[in-house]
Coordinates of C-alpha atoms in Angstrom, one line a residue:
M716 CA 94.0 -9.7 127.2
K717 CA 94.7 -12.7 125.0
K718 CA 92.0 -15.3 125.1
M719 CA 93.0 -18.7 126.3
K720 CA 90.8 -21.7 125.9
T721 CA 92.0 -25.3 126.0
A722 CA 90.5 -28.7 126.8
F723 CA 91.9 -31.7 128.5
F724 CA 90.1 -35.0 128.7
L725 CA 90.8 -37.5 131.4
P726 CA 89.6 -41.1 131.1
A727 CA 88.6 -42.9 134.2
I728 CA 90.2 -46.2 135.1
V729 CA 87.7 -48.6 136.6
L730 CA 89.4 -51.5 138.4
C731 CA 87.8 -54.9 138.5
L732 CA 88.7 -57.6 140.9
S733 CA 86.7 -60.4 139.4
L734 CA 88.5 -62.6 136.9
T735 CA 85.5 -63.4 134.6
G736 CA 82.5 -61.6 133.4
C737 CA 83.4 -58.4 135.2
E738 CA 83.9 -56.1 132.3
A739 CA 80.5 -56.7 130.8
K740 CA 78.7 -56.5 134.1
Q741 CA 80.3 -53.1 135.0
E742 CA 79.4 -51.7 131.6
D743 CA 75.8 -52.5 132.4
T744 CA 75.7 -51.2 135.9
I745 CA 78.1 -48.2 136.1
K746 CA 76.9 -45.0 134.6
H747 CA 79.3 -43.0 132.4
I748 CA 79.6 -39.3 133.3
T749 CA 81.7 -36.5 131.8
L750 CA 82.2 -33.6 134.2
T751 CA 82.9 -30.2 132.6
L752 CA 85.3 -28.2 134.7
K753 CA 86.0 -24.5 133.9
T754 CA 88.4 -22.0 135.3
T755 CA 89.9 -18.7 134.5
P756 CA 93.8 -18.5 134.4
I757 CA 94.0 -18.0 138.2
G758 CA 97.6 -18.3 139.2
L759 CA 98.6 -20.4 142.3
G760 CA 102.2 -19.0 142.5
T761 CA 105.3 -21.1 142.6
V762 CA 105.3 -24.3 144.7
S763 CA 108.4 -26.5 145.4
G764 CA 108.3 -29.6 143.2
L765 CA 105.6 -28.2 141.0
G766 CA 107.0 -25.0 139.7
E767 CA 104.8 -22.1 138.6
I768 CA 101.2 -23.3 138.6
E769 CA 97.7 -22.3 138.1
V770 CA 94.2 -23.7 138.9
Y771 CA 94.1 -25.4 135.5
D772 CA 97.1 -27.6 136.5
L773 CA 95.4 -28.5 139.8
L774 CA 92.2 -29.6 138.0
V775 CA 94.1 -31.7 135.5
A776 CA 96.1 -33.4 138.2
A777 CA 93.1 -33.9 140.5
G778 CA 91.1 -35.4 137.6
E779 CA 93.7 -38.0 136.9
K780 CA 94.0 -39.0 140.5
F781 CA 90.3 -39.1 141.1
A782 CA 89.4 -41.0 138.0
G783 CA 91.9 -43.7 138.9
Q784 CA 90.2 -44.6 142.1
Y785 CA 86.5 -43.7 141.7
E786 CA 84.1 -46.6 141.5
K787 CA 80.7 -45.0 141.9
Y788 CA 80.6 -43.8 138.3
D789 CA 82.7 -44.2 135.1
V790 CA 83.8 -40.6 135.0
D791 CA 86.0 -38.5 132.8
F792 CA 86.7 -34.8 132.7
A793 CA 86.6 -32.0 130.2
V794 CA 88.8 -29.3 131.7
S795 CA 89.0 -25.9 130.0
R796 CA 90.5 -22.5 130.7
Y797 CA 88.7 -19.3 129.7
D798 CA 89.7 -15.6 129.8
Y799 CA 88.4 -13.4 132.7
L800 CA 86.4 -11.3 130.2
D801 CA 84.6 -14.3 128.9
E802 CA 82.8 -15.3 132.1
K803 CA 79.4 -14.5 130.8
E804 CA 79.9 -16.4 127.6
Q805 CA 81.4 -19.4 129.3
L806 CA 79.2 -19.7 132.4
A807 CA 76.0 -17.7 132.3
D808 CA 75.3 -18.0 128.6
K809 CA 76.0 -21.8 128.6
Y810 CA 74.0 -22.6 131.7
G811 CA 71.3 -25.2 130.8
T812 CA 73.1 -26.3 127.6
D813 CA 75.3 -29.3 126.8
E814 CA 78.3 -27.0 127.2
A815 CA 77.4 -25.9 130.7
A816 CA 80.0 -26.1 133.5
D817 CA 79.4 -28.8 136.2
I818 CA 82.2 -27.3 138.3
F819 CA 83.9 -23.9 138.1
Y820 CA 86.7 -22.6 140.1
S821 CA 85.4 -19.3 141.6
G822 CA 87.2 -16.1 141.9
S823 CA 84.2 -14.2 140.7
W824 CA 82.2 -11.3 142.1
N825 CA 79.2 -12.8 140.4
T826 CA 79.0 -16.0 142.4
P827 CA 76.3 -14.6 144.8
A828 CA 74.2 -13.7 141.8
Y829 CA 74.5 -17.3 140.5
A830 CA 73.4 -18.6 143.9
A831 CA 70.5 -16.2 144.1
D832 CA 69.3 -17.3 140.7
G833 CA 69.3 -21.0 141.9
W834 CA 72.1 -22.0 139.5
L835 CA 74.4 -23.4 142.2
V836 CA 74.2 -26.4 144.5
P837 CA 74.7 -25.9 148.3
L838 CA 77.7 -27.8 149.4
D839 CA 76.9 -28.2 153.2
D840 CA 76.3 -31.9 153.0
M841 CA 79.9 -32.6 151.9
I842 CA 81.5 -30.7 154.8
D843 CA 82.0 -32.9 157.9
E844 CA 83.0 -31.7 161.3
K845 CA 86.7 -32.3 160.8
L846 CA 86.8 -30.2 157.6
R847 CA 84.6 -27.5 159.1
G848 CA 86.9 -27.2 162.1
D849 CA 90.0 -27.0 159.9
I850 CA 88.9 -23.8 158.2
E851 CA 88.3 -20.4 160.0
E852 CA 84.6 -19.7 160.6
A853 CA 85.1 -16.3 159.0
I854 CA 86.1 -18.0 155.8
W855 CA 83.0 -20.2 155.8
E856 CA 80.9 -17.1 156.3
Q857 CA 82.6 -15.4 153.4
N858 CA 81.7 -18.3 151.2
S859 CA 78.1 -18.7 152.4
I860 CA 75.0 -17.2 151.1
D861 CA 71.7 -17.2 153.0
G862 CA 73.2 -19.6 155.5
H863 CA 74.5 -22.2 153.0
V864 CA 78.0 -22.8 151.6
Y865 CA 78.1 -22.3 147.9
I866 CA 81.9 -22.0 147.4
M867 CA 84.2 -24.7 148.8
P868 CA 87.2 -22.5 149.8
F869 CA 90.5 -23.9 148.6
Q870 CA 93.1 -21.0 148.8
Q871 CA 93.0 -17.4 149.8
L872 CA 94.8 -14.2 149.1
Q873 CA 95.4 -11.9 152.0
N874 CA 96.0 -8.3 151.0
T875 CA 98.3 -6.2 153.3
L876 CA 100.7 -3.3 152.5
L877 CA 104.1 -4.2 151.2
V878 CA 106.8 -1.9 152.5
N879 CA 110.3 -1.2 151.0
K880 CA 112.6 -1.9 154.0
E881 CA 115.6 -0.1 152.5
M882 CA 113.6 3.1 152.0
M883 CA 112.4 2.9 155.6
E884 CA 116.0 2.5 156.9
A885 CA 117.2 5.4 154.7
A886 CA 114.5 7.6 156.3
G887 CA 115.5 6.6 159.8
L888 CA 112.3 4.7 160.5
E889 CA 113.9 1.6 161.9
E890 CA 111.6 1.7 165.0
Y891 CA 108.6 0.9 162.7
I892 CA 110.2 -2.1 161.0
P893 CA 108.9 -5.4 162.5
Q894 CA 110.8 -8.5 163.2
D895 CA 111.3 -10.9 160.3
N896 CA 108.3 -12.9 159.2
T897 CA 105.9 -10.7 161.2
V898 CA 103.3 -8.1 160.3
A899 CA 103.8 -4.4 161.2
H900 CA 100.8 -2.9 162.9
W901 CA 100.6 0.9 162.8
S902 CA 98.0 3.4 164.0
T903 CA 96.8 6.0 161.5
S904 CA 98.9 8.6 163.3
E905 CA 102.0 6.5 163.1
F906 CA 101.3 5.8 159.4
N907 CA 101.0 9.5 158.7
T908 CA 104.4 10.0 160.4
I909 CA 105.9 7.3 158.2
L910 CA 104.5 8.7 155.0
Y911 CA 105.7 12.2 155.5
T912 CA 109.1 11.1 156.8
L913 CA 109.6 8.9 153.8
R914 CA 108.6 11.7 151.4
D915 CA 111.1 14.0 152.9
S916 CA 113.9 11.4 152.6
I917 CA 113.3 10.5 149.0
Q918 CA 116.0 12.0 146.7
Q919 CA 115.2 10.3 143.4
D920 CA 112.9 11.8 140.7
N921 CA 109.6 10.0 140.0
T922 CA 109.8 8.2 143.3
F923 CA 106.9 8.3 145.7
T924 CA 105.8 7.2 149.1
F925 CA 102.4 5.6 148.9
M926 CA 100.1 4.1 146.3
M927 CA 97.0 5.8 144.9
Y928 CA 95.0 5.1 141.7
A929 CA 91.6 5.7 140.2
A930 CA 91.7 5.0 136.5
N931 CA 89.4 2.0 136.8
N932 CA 87.8 -0.3 139.4
Q933 CA 90.9 -2.6 139.9
G934 CA 92.0 -2.5 143.5
D935 CA 88.9 -0.5 144.6
N936 CA 88.5 -2.8 147.6
H937 CA 91.8 -1.4 149.0
I938 CA 90.7 2.2 148.7
M939 CA 87.6 1.2 150.6
T940 CA 89.8 -0.1 153.4
L941 CA 91.7 3.2 153.5
L942 CA 88.3 5.0 154.0
Q943 CA 88.1 3.2 157.4
S944 CA 91.5 4.5 158.6
F945 CA 89.9 7.2 160.8
G946 CA 87.5 4.9 162.7
G947 CA 84.6 4.9 160.3
T948 CA 82.8 2.0 158.8
L949 CA 81.9 1.5 155.1
Y950 CA 78.3 0.6 155.9
D951 CA 75.5 1.4 158.3
E952 CA 73.7 -1.4 160.2
D953 CA 71.3 -1.9 157.2
G954 CA 74.1 -2.5 154.8
R955 CA 74.0 0.9 153.1
F956 CA 77.2 2.7 152.2
S957 CA 77.8 5.2 154.9
V958 CA 80.9 7.2 154.1
N959 CA 79.2 10.5 154.5
T960 CA 80.2 10.7 158.2
Q961 CA 82.8 12.7 160.1
E962 CA 85.2 9.8 160.0
G963 CA 84.6 9.1 156.3
I964 CA 85.0 12.7 155.3
E965 CA 88.2 12.9 157.4
A966 CA 89.6 9.8 155.5
L967 CA 88.7 11.4 152.1
T968 CA 90.3 14.7 153.2
W969 CA 93.5 12.7 154.1
I970 CA 93.6 11.0 150.8
K971 CA 93.3 14.3 149.0
E972 CA 96.1 15.8 151.2
L973 CA 98.4 12.9 150.4
D974 CA 97.8 13.7 146.7
E975 CA 98.5 17.4 147.2
Q976 CA 101.6 16.9 149.3
G977 CA 103.3 14.7 146.7
I978 CA 103.1 11.5 148.8
T979 CA 101.2 9.6 146.2
P980 CA 102.2 9.5 142.5
K981 CA 101.5 12.5 140.3
G982 CA 98.4 12.0 138.2
A983 CA 97.1 9.1 140.3
E984 CA 93.6 9.7 139.0
N985 CA 94.8 8.3 135.7
M986 CA 96.8 5.4 137.2
E987 CA 95.6 1.9 137.9
L988 CA 96.7 -0.5 140.6
L989 CA 99.1 -2.4 138.3
D990 CA 100.9 0.9 137.6
C991 CA 101.6 1.3 141.3
V992 CA 102.6 -2.4 141.7
N993 CA 105.2 -1.9 138.9
L994 CA 106.5 1.3 140.5
F995 CA 106.9 -0.7 143.7
Y996 CA 108.8 -3.5 141.9
N997 CA 111.0 -0.8 140.3
G998 CA 111.9 0.7 143.7
Q999 CA 110.0 3.9 142.9
L1000 CA 107.2 3.5 145.5
G1001 CA 107.7 3.0 149.2
I1002 CA 104.5 1.3 150.1
C1003 CA 102.0 -0.6 148.0
V1004 CA 99.2 -3.1 148.5
G1005 CA 100.0 -6.7 147.8
N1006 CA 99.6 -10.4 148.7
L1007 CA 102.0 -13.3 149.4
T1008 CA 102.6 -13.8 145.7
N1009 CA 103.5 -10.2 145.2
L1010 CA 105.8 -10.4 148.2
W1011 CA 107.7 -13.3 146.7
D1012 CA 107.8 -11.5 143.4
A1013 CA 109.4 -8.5 145.1
W1014 CA 112.0 -10.7 146.9
N1015 CA 112.8 -12.4 143.6
K1016 CA 113.5 -9.0 142.1
G1017 CA 116.0 -8.3 144.9
L1018 CA 113.9 -6.0 147.0
E1019 CA 113.9 -6.1 150.8
V1020 CA 110.2 -6.0 151.7
F1021 CA 108.1 -6.5 154.8
I1022 CA 104.4 -6.6 155.3
A1023 CA 102.2 -4.2 157.3
N1024 CA 98.5 -3.9 157.8
F1025 CA 96.4 -1.0 156.6
P1026 CA 96.4 1.6 159.3
S1027 CA 93.6 1.9 161.9
M1028 CA 93.0 4.2 164.8
D1029 CA 93.7 1.5 167.4
G1030 CA 97.0 0.4 165.8
K1031 CA 96.0 -3.2 165.1
G1032 CA 95.4 -2.4 161.5
Y1033 CA 93.3 -4.0 158.8
C1034 CA 93.9 -6.6 156.1
T1035 CA 91.5 -7.8 153.5
S1036 CA 91.2 -11.3 152.2
S1037 CA 89.4 -13.1 149.4
T1038 CA 89.1 -16.8 148.9
N1039 CA 88.8 -18.8 145.7
G1040 CA 87.3 -22.3 145.5
F1041 CA 85.0 -24.7 143.9
C1042 CA 81.3 -24.2 142.9
V1043 CA 78.9 -26.8 141.5
F1044 CA 76.3 -25.8 139.0
D1045 CA 72.9 -27.5 139.2
N1046 CA 72.4 -28.8 135.7
G1047 CA 69.5 -31.0 136.7
D1048 CA 71.5 -34.3 136.7
E1049 CA 71.7 -35.7 140.2
D1050 CA 74.4 -38.2 139.2
K1051 CA 76.6 -35.4 137.9
I1052 CA 76.0 -33.4 141.0
Q1053 CA 77.0 -36.3 143.2
A1054 CA 80.2 -37.0 141.2
A1055 CA 81.1 -33.4 141.3
K1056 CA 80.8 -33.2 145.0
D1057 CA 82.8 -36.5 145.4
F1058 CA 85.5 -35.0 143.2
I1059 CA 85.8 -31.8 145.2
R1060 CA 85.8 -33.6 148.5
F1061 CA 88.5 -36.0 147.2
I1062 CA 90.9 -33.1 146.7
Y1063 CA 90.8 -32.2 150.4
T1064 CA 91.8 -35.7 151.3
D1065 CA 94.9 -35.8 149.1
E1066 CA 98.1 -34.4 150.6
E1067 CA 99.8 -33.9 147.2
L1068 CA 96.8 -31.9 145.8
M1069 CA 96.6 -29.7 148.9
K1070 CA 100.2 -28.6 148.2
Y1071 CA 98.8 -26.6 145.3
T1072 CA 97.7 -24.0 147.9
L1073 CA 101.2 -23.3 149.1
G1074 CA 102.0 -20.7 146.4
T1075 CA 99.3 -18.4 147.7
L1076 CA 97.8 -19.1 151.1
P1077 CA 96.0 -22.2 152.3
V1078 CA 92.6 -22.0 154.0
N1079 CA 93.2 -25.2 156.0
R1080 CA 94.8 -24.8 159.4
S1081 CA 96.3 -28.3 159.1
V1082 CA 98.1 -27.4 155.9
M1083 CA 99.4 -24.1 157.3
E1084 CA 100.7 -25.9 160.4
E1085 CA 102.3 -28.7 158.4
Y1086 CA 104.4 -26.3 156.3
A1087 CA 104.8 -23.5 158.9
E1088 CA 108.5 -24.2 159.5
E1089 CA 109.2 -24.6 155.7
I1090 CA 107.2 -21.5 154.8
P1091 CA 107.1 -19.3 158.0
L1092 CA 104.9 -16.6 156.4
L1093 CA 102.0 -19.1 156.0
Q1094 CA 101.5 -19.0 159.8
T1095 CA 102.1 -15.2 159.9
Y1096 CA 99.3 -14.6 157.4
G1097 CA 97.1 -17.1 159.1
D1098 CA 97.4 -15.4 162.4
N1099 CA 96.7 -12.1 160.8
M1100 CA 93.2 -13.2 159.7
S1101 CA 91.8 -11.9 162.9
N1102 CA 92.4 -8.4 161.5
S1103 CA 90.6 -9.1 158.2
I1104 CA 87.7 -6.9 157.2
D1105 CA 85.1 -7.9 154.6
N1106 CA 84.1 -5.0 152.4
I1107 CA 82.1 -7.1 149.9
R1108 CA 79.8 -9.1 152.2
N1109 CA 78.6 -11.4 149.4
N1110 CA 76.8 -8.5 147.7
R1111 CA 75.3 -10.0 144.6
E1112 CA 75.4 -6.5 143.0
W1113 CA 79.0 -5.9 143.8
Q1114 CA 80.0 -5.5 140.2
S1115 CA 77.5 -2.6 139.9
V1116 CA 79.0 -1.0 143.0
R1117 CA 82.5 -1.3 141.5
D1118 CA 81.3 0.4 138.3
V1119 CA 80.6 3.6 140.2
F1120 CA 82.8 3.7 143.3
Y1121 CA 86.1 4.5 141.6
L1122 CA 84.6 7.3 139.6
N1123 CA 84.1 9.2 142.9
I1124 CA 87.7 8.8 144.0
Q1125 CA 88.7 9.9 140.5
E1126 CA 86.7 13.1 140.9
L1127 CA 88.3 13.7 144.4
L1128 CA 91.8 13.4 143.0
L1129 CA 91.0 15.6 140.1
G1130 CA 89.8 18.3 142.5
T1131 CA 86.4 18.5 140.8
M1132 CA 84.7 17.3 144.1
T1133 CA 85.5 18.2 147.7
P1134 CA 85.8 15.4 150.3
E1135 CA 82.4 16.3 151.6
E1136 CA 80.9 16.1 148.1
T1137 CA 82.8 12.9 147.4
A1138 CA 81.4 11.2 150.6
A1139 CA 77.9 12.1 149.7
A1140 CA 78.4 10.9 146.1
I1141 CA 79.8 7.6 147.2
D1142 CA 76.8 6.9 149.3
E1143 CA 74.3 8.0 146.7
S1144 CA 75.9 6.2 143.7
C1145 CA 76.9 3.0 145.5
N1146 CA 73.5 2.6 147.3
A1147 CA 71.7 3.1 144.0
A1148 CA 73.9 0.5 142.4
Q1149 CA 73.1 -2.1 145.1
S1150 CA 69.4 -1.1 145.5
K1151 CA 68.0 -4.5 144.7
Y1152 CA 70.4 -6.1 147.2
L1153 CA 69.4 -3.6 149.9
Q1154 CA 65.7 -4.2 149.3
E1155 CA 66.1 -7.9 149.7
R1156 CA 68.1 -7.4 153.0
L1157 CA 65.4 -5.1 154.4
E1158 CA 62.4 -7.3 153.4

């Protein structure tokens, strides 16, 4: 991945109403602060009037607006974009130095670890009742650690299944197609019927029914969701991985059968999630995971696509969601911390800045409701949050879990481990990977 790093400096405009002596007085009394803002190249989709945007664009626009009206400090901004692979270099390694981030836009699995190490500032004091009530409680919980909010949620990505409507119609599966701008809810039994019927109807070579991949850890969260399709849960009551159950083994057996029956792509153990997404975009895959941005991309490519939840025994189905938002590093400067909080809070009061959430999915109910008629799927996804499951649970050792989980699915697809062996191996390897986290939970 090509490294991207740029900086943008925004001068503050300090207005003075006095006609004489004001400039010198303000220079003596108002402290100058430079806030360092860092983000990865997180895309925010395409928004009417803004075009294709990313978080960097939001931070630049917000900095200009904020600096133009802020009077507590004379503030300017250093906004930079860094590559995903450079997170350690840009955040952890620079913590406590002059190049440390004051604010970073979080889409990172490592945020719980930063909070546990005392690097982040709790943000509870900047959340009033109105803002708290405007965002689902489940989202607040997802962004809280040990009872405190450390990530100010701004936008979310809800992952469902994307389904090729034309392939469903060609297979005679119209009864399973939902109304426009709604989510299909299928039981595991219904989903199985759909998969096999689609497979039998496909005439083209190198065209498959359902996604599967295990080349790396990308998209592992979605495989974990599939493991719950037969009524099992990923964890026991103590937070340990608990796939080695009747339901978990049944789900793994099912995944292997889909591979053997030609429902998933050949050689899926060597494929990654992006390979499946590209097959879907090319019309070579009937069902693939995706979010609202992927859905719009598919429509722009001329595909007829609808959304469906991952299957469940009760037929309501599951979706997964992740939120991105703002974190404040504790760099030991109370003035910087206050200015950083004021800046973040300002964003949520500005209607134009909140439009930057419309290319993905807003977390604020008020924004969803305001644009529901213009973008009907915003409300659809919002209503579907009740079916969201959280596989990650703010686990500060989640990256370690990711490093081992996919290897077990790879062995299953290769046929070098049975479903029973895979279930036991998932529990053993993932619990070893999160051993410190488990110990802290149980203390």
